[in-house]
PDB file of C-alpha atoms in Angstrom:
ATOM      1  CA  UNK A  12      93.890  93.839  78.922  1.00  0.00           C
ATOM      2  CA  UNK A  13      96.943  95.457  77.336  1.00  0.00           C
ATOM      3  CA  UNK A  14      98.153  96.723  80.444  1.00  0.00           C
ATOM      4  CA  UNK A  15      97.832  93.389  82.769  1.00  0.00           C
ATOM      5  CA  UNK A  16     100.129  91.911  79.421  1.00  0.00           C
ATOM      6  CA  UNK A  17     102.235  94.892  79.830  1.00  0.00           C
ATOM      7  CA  UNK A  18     102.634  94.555  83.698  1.00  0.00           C
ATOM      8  CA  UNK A  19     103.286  90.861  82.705  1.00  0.00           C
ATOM      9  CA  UNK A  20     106.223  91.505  80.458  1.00  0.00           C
ATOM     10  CA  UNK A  21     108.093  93.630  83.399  1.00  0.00           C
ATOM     11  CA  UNK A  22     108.046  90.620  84.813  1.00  0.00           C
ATOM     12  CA  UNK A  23     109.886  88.713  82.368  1.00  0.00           C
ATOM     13  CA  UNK A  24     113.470  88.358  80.987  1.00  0.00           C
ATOM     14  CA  UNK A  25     112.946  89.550  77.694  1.00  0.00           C
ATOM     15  CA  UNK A  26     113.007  88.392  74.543  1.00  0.00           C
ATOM     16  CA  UNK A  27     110.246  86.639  75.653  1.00  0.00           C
ATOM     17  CA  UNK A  28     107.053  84.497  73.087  1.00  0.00           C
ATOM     18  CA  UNK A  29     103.653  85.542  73.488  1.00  0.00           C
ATOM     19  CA  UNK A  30     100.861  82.947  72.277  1.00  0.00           C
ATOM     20  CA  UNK A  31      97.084  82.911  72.462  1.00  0.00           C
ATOM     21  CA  UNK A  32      94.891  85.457  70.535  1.00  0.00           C
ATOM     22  CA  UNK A  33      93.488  87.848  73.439  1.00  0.00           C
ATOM     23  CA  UNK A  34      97.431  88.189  74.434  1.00  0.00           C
ATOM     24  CA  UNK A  35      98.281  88.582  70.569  1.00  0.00           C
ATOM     25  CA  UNK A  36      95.899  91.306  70.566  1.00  0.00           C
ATOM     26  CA  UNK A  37      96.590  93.204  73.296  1.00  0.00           C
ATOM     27  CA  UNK A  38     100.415  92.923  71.759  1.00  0.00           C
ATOM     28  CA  UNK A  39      99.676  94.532  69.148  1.00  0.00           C
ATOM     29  CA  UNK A  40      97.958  97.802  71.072  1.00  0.00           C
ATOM     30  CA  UNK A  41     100.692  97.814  73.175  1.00  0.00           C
ATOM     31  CA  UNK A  42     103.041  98.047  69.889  1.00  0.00           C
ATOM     32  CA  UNK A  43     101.517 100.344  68.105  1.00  0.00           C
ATOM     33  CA  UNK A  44     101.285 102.524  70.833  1.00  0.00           C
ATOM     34  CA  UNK A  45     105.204 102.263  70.844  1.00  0.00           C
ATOM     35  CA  UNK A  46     104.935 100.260  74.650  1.00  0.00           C
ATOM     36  CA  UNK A  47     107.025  97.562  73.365  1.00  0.00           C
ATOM     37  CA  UNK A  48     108.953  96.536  70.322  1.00  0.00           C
ATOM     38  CA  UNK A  49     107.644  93.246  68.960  1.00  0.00           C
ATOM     39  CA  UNK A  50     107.882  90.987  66.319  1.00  0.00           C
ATOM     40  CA  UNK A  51     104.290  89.358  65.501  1.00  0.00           C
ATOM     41  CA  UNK A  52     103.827  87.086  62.034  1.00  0.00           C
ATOM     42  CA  UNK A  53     100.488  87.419  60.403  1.00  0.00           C
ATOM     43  CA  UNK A  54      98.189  84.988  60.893  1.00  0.00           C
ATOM     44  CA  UNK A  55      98.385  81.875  58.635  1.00  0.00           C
ATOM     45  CA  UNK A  56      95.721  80.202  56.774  1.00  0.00           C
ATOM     46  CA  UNK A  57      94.734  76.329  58.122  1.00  0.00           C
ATOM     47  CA  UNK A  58      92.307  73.621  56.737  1.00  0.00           C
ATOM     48  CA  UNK A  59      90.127  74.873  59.731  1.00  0.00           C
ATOM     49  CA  UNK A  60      90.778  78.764  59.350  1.00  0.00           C
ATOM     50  CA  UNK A  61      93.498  80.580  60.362  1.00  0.00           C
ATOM     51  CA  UNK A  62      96.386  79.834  63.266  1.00  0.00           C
ATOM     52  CA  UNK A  63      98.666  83.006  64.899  1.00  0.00           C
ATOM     53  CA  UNK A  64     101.985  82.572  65.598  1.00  0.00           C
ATOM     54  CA  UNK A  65     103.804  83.066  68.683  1.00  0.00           C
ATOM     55  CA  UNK A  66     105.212  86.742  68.686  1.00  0.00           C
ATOM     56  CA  UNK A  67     108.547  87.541  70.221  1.00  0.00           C
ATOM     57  CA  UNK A  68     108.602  90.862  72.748  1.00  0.00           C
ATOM     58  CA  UNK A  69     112.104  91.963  72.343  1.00  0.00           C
ATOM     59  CA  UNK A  70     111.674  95.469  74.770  1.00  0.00           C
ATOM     60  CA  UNK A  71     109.671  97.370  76.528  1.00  0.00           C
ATOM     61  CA  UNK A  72     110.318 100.896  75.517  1.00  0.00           C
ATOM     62  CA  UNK A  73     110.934 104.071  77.621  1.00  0.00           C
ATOM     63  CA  UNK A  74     107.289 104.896  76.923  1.00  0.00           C
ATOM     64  CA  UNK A  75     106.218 101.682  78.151  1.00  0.00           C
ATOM     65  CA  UNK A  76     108.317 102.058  81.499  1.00  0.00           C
ATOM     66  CA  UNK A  77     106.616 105.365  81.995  1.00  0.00           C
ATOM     67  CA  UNK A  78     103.393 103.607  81.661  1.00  0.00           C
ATOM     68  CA  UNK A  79     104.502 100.523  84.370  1.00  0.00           C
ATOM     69  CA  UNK A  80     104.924 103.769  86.911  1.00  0.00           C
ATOM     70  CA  UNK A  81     101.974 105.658  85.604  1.00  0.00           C
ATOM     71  CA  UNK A  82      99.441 103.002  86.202  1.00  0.00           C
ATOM     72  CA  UNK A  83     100.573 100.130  88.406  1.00  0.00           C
ATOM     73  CA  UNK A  84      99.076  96.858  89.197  1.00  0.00           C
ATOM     74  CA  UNK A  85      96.818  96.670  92.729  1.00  0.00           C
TER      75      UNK A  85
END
């Protein structure tokens, strides 16, 4: 999952939002992993549980490019 969202981000002009929990998720893999650089809020408590936040991808990294070559999309 972290690489389709990574593959989608190459695709993008950057800085780009990224919404949704499975895609907040695989965000954060891909930033601790140093892929990209990202800024993503911590969830915040609701009436009905918690919501996320969009995060905002502001790069992908040199370590992340390598990974676009490494392991591209079929």
């Amino acid at each position: 999952m972290a690489m389709y969202l990574l593959h989608r981000l190459a695709a993008e002009e950057l800085p780009v939002a990224v919404a949704g929990g499975a895609d907040i998720d695989a965000l954060r893999v891909l930033s601790m992993a140093g892929h990209v650089k990202a800024a993503i809020p911590k969830p915040m408590r609701t009436l009905d549980g918690y919501a996320q936040p969009p995060a905002m991808v502001n790069e992908i990294t040199s370590l992340g490019r390598t990974m676009l070559k490494r392991f591209p999309m079929r």
